[in-house]
Short mmCIF file of C-alpha atoms in Angstrom, two decimals:
data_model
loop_
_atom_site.label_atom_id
_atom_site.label_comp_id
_atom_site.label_asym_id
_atom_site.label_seq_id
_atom_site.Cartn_x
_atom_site.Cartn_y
_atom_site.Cartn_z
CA UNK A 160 -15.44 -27.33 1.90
CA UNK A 161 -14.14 -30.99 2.58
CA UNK A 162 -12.23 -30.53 -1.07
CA UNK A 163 -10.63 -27.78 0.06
CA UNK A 164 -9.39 -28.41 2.98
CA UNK A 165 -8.21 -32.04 1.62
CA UNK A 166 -6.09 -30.22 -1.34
CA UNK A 167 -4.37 -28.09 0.93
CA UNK A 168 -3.26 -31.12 3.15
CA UNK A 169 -2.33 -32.85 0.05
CA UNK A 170 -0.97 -29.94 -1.54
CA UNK A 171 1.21 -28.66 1.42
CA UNK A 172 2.67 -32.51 1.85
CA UNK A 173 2.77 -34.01 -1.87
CA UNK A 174 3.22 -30.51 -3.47
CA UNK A 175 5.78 -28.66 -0.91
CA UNK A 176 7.01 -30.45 2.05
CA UNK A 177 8.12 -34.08 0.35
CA UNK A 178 9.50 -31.98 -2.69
CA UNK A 179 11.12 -30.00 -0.24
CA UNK A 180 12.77 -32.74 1.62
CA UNK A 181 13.69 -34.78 -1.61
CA UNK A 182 15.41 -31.29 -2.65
CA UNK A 183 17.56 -31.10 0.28
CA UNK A 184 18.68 -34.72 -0.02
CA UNK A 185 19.79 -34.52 -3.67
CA UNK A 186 22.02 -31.49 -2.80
CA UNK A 187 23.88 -33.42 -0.24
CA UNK A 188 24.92 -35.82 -3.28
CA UNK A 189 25.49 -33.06 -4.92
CA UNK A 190 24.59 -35.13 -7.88
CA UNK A 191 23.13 -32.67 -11.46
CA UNK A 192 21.09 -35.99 -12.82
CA UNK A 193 19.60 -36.26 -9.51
CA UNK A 194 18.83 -32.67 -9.01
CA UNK A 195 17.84 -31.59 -12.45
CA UNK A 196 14.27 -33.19 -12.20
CA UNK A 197 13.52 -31.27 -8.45
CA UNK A 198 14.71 -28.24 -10.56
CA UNK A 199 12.03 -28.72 -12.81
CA UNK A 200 9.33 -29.61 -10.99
CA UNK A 201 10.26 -26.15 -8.85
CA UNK A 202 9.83 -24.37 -11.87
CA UNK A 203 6.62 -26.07 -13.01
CA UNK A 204 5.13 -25.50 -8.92
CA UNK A 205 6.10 -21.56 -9.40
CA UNK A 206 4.00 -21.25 -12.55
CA UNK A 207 1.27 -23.38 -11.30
CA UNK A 208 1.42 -21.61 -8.00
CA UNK A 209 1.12 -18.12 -10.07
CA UNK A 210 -2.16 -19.65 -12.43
CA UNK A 211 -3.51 -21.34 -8.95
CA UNK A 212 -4.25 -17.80 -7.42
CA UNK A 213 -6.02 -16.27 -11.01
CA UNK A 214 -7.94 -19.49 -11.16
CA UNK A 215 -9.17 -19.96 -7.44
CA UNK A 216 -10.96 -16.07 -7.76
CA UNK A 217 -12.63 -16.58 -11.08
CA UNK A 218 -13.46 -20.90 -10.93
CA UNK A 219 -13.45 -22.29 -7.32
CA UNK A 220 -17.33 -22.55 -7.92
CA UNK A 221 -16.38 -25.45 -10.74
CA UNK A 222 -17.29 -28.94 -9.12
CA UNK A 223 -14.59 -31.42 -8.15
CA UNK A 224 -11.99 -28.00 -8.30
CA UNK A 225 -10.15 -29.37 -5.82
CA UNK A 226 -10.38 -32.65 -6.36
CA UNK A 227 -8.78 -31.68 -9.89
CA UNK A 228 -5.81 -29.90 -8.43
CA UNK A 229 -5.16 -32.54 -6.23
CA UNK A 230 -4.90 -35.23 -9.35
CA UNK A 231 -2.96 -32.14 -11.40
CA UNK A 232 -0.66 -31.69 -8.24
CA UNK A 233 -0.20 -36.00 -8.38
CA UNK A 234 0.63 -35.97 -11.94
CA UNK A 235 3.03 -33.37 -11.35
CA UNK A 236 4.89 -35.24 -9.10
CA UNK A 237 4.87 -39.00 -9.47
CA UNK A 238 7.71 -40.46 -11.41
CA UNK A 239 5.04 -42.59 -13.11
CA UNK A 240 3.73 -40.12 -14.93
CA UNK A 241 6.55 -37.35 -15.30
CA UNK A 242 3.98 -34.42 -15.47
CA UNK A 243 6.27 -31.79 -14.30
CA UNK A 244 8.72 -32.79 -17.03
CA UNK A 245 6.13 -32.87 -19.81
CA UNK A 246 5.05 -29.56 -18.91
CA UNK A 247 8.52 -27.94 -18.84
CA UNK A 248 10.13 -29.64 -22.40
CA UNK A 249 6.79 -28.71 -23.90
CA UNK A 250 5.89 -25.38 -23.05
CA UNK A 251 7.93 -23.93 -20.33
CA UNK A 252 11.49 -24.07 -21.62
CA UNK A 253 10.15 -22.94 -25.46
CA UNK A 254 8.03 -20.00 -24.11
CA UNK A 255 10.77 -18.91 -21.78
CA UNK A 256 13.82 -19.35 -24.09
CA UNK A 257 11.49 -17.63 -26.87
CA UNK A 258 10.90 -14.74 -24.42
CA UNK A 259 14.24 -14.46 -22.32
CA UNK A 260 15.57 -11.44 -24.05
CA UNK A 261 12.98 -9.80 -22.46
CA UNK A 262 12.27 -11.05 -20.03
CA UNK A 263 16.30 -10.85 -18.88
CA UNK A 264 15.79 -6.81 -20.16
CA UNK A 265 12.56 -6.01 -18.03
CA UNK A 266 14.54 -7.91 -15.06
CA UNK A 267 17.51 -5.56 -15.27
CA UNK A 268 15.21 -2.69 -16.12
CA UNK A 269 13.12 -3.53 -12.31
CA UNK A 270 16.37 -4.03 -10.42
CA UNK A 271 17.89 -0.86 -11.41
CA UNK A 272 14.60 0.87 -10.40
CA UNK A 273 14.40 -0.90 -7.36
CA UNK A 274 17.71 0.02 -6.01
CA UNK A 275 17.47 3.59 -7.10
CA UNK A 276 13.99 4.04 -5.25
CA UNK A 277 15.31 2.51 -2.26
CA UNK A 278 18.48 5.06 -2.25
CA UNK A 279 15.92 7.44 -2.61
CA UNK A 280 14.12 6.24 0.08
CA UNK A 281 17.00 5.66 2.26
CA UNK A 282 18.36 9.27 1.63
CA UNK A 283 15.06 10.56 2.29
CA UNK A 284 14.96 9.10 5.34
CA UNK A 285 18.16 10.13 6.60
CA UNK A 286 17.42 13.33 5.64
CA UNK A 287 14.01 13.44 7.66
CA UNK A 288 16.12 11.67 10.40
CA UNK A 289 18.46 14.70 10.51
CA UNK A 290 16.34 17.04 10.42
CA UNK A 291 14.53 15.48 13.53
CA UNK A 292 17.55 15.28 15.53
CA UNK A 293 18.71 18.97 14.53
CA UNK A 294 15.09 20.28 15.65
CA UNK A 295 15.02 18.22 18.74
CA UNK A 296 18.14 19.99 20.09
CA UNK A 297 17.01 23.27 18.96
CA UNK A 298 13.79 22.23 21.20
CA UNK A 299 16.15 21.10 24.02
CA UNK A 300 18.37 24.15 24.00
CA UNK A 301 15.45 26.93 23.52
CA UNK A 302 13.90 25.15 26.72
CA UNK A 303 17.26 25.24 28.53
CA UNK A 304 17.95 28.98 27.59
CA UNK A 305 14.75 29.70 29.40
#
């Protein structure tokens, strides 16, 4: 219990809100040297962030768990060690670039699906909405006819 609640102070301040800050001060310099690390380690938080949520369910039971992630999320992080960096050159960039094709394909494929079923939705919708409004005046000038 104490782990836990110590990663996700440490998390939510080392692992979001300082990145967070040092994010919005490199934009204001506007500088691609200074940004392209925060970039990065973004990129490396999103994946870990995605693994974090599979992991917690099946080996939260796994002594010093948080304790680990804590160290992992430190690693990450500190210019010392460049963790975020290593993890990207080495894996990140040559699985996505290996994989972007498709990855850019099943993308487009989800988009296009996603804005036709929300016309559909929409349509449907205004076409329940209309149908309302028509049968509430029928309502309203049945009762009036009476």
């Amino acid at each position: 219990m104490f782990g836990y609640l110590l990663y996700k102070i440490v998390c939510n301040i080392v692992g979001f809100l300082y990145p967070a800050y040092a994010s919005f001060k490199v934009i204001k310099v506007n500088d691609t040297k200074s940004t392209l690390p925060w970039l990065i380690y973004w990129i490396v938080m999103a994946f870990f962030t995605l693994g974090e949520g599979i992991a917690d369910s099946l080996i939260f039971w796994f002594p010093f768990y948080y304790e680990i992630k804590i160290l992992f999320i430190l690693w990450l992080i500190l210019p010392q060690t460049q963790g975020a960096a290593y993890l990207y050159y080495n894996y990140i960039d040559p699985t996505l670039t290996y994989h972007e094709k498709e990855i850019d394909s099943t993308l487009g494929t989800a988009q296009e699906k996603a804005k036709n079923t929300g016309r559909y939705g929409l349509a449907t919708l205004q076409e329940l909405v209309t149908n309302g409004l028509i049968k509430g005046q029928q309502i309203i000038k049945a009762e009036r006819a009476n």
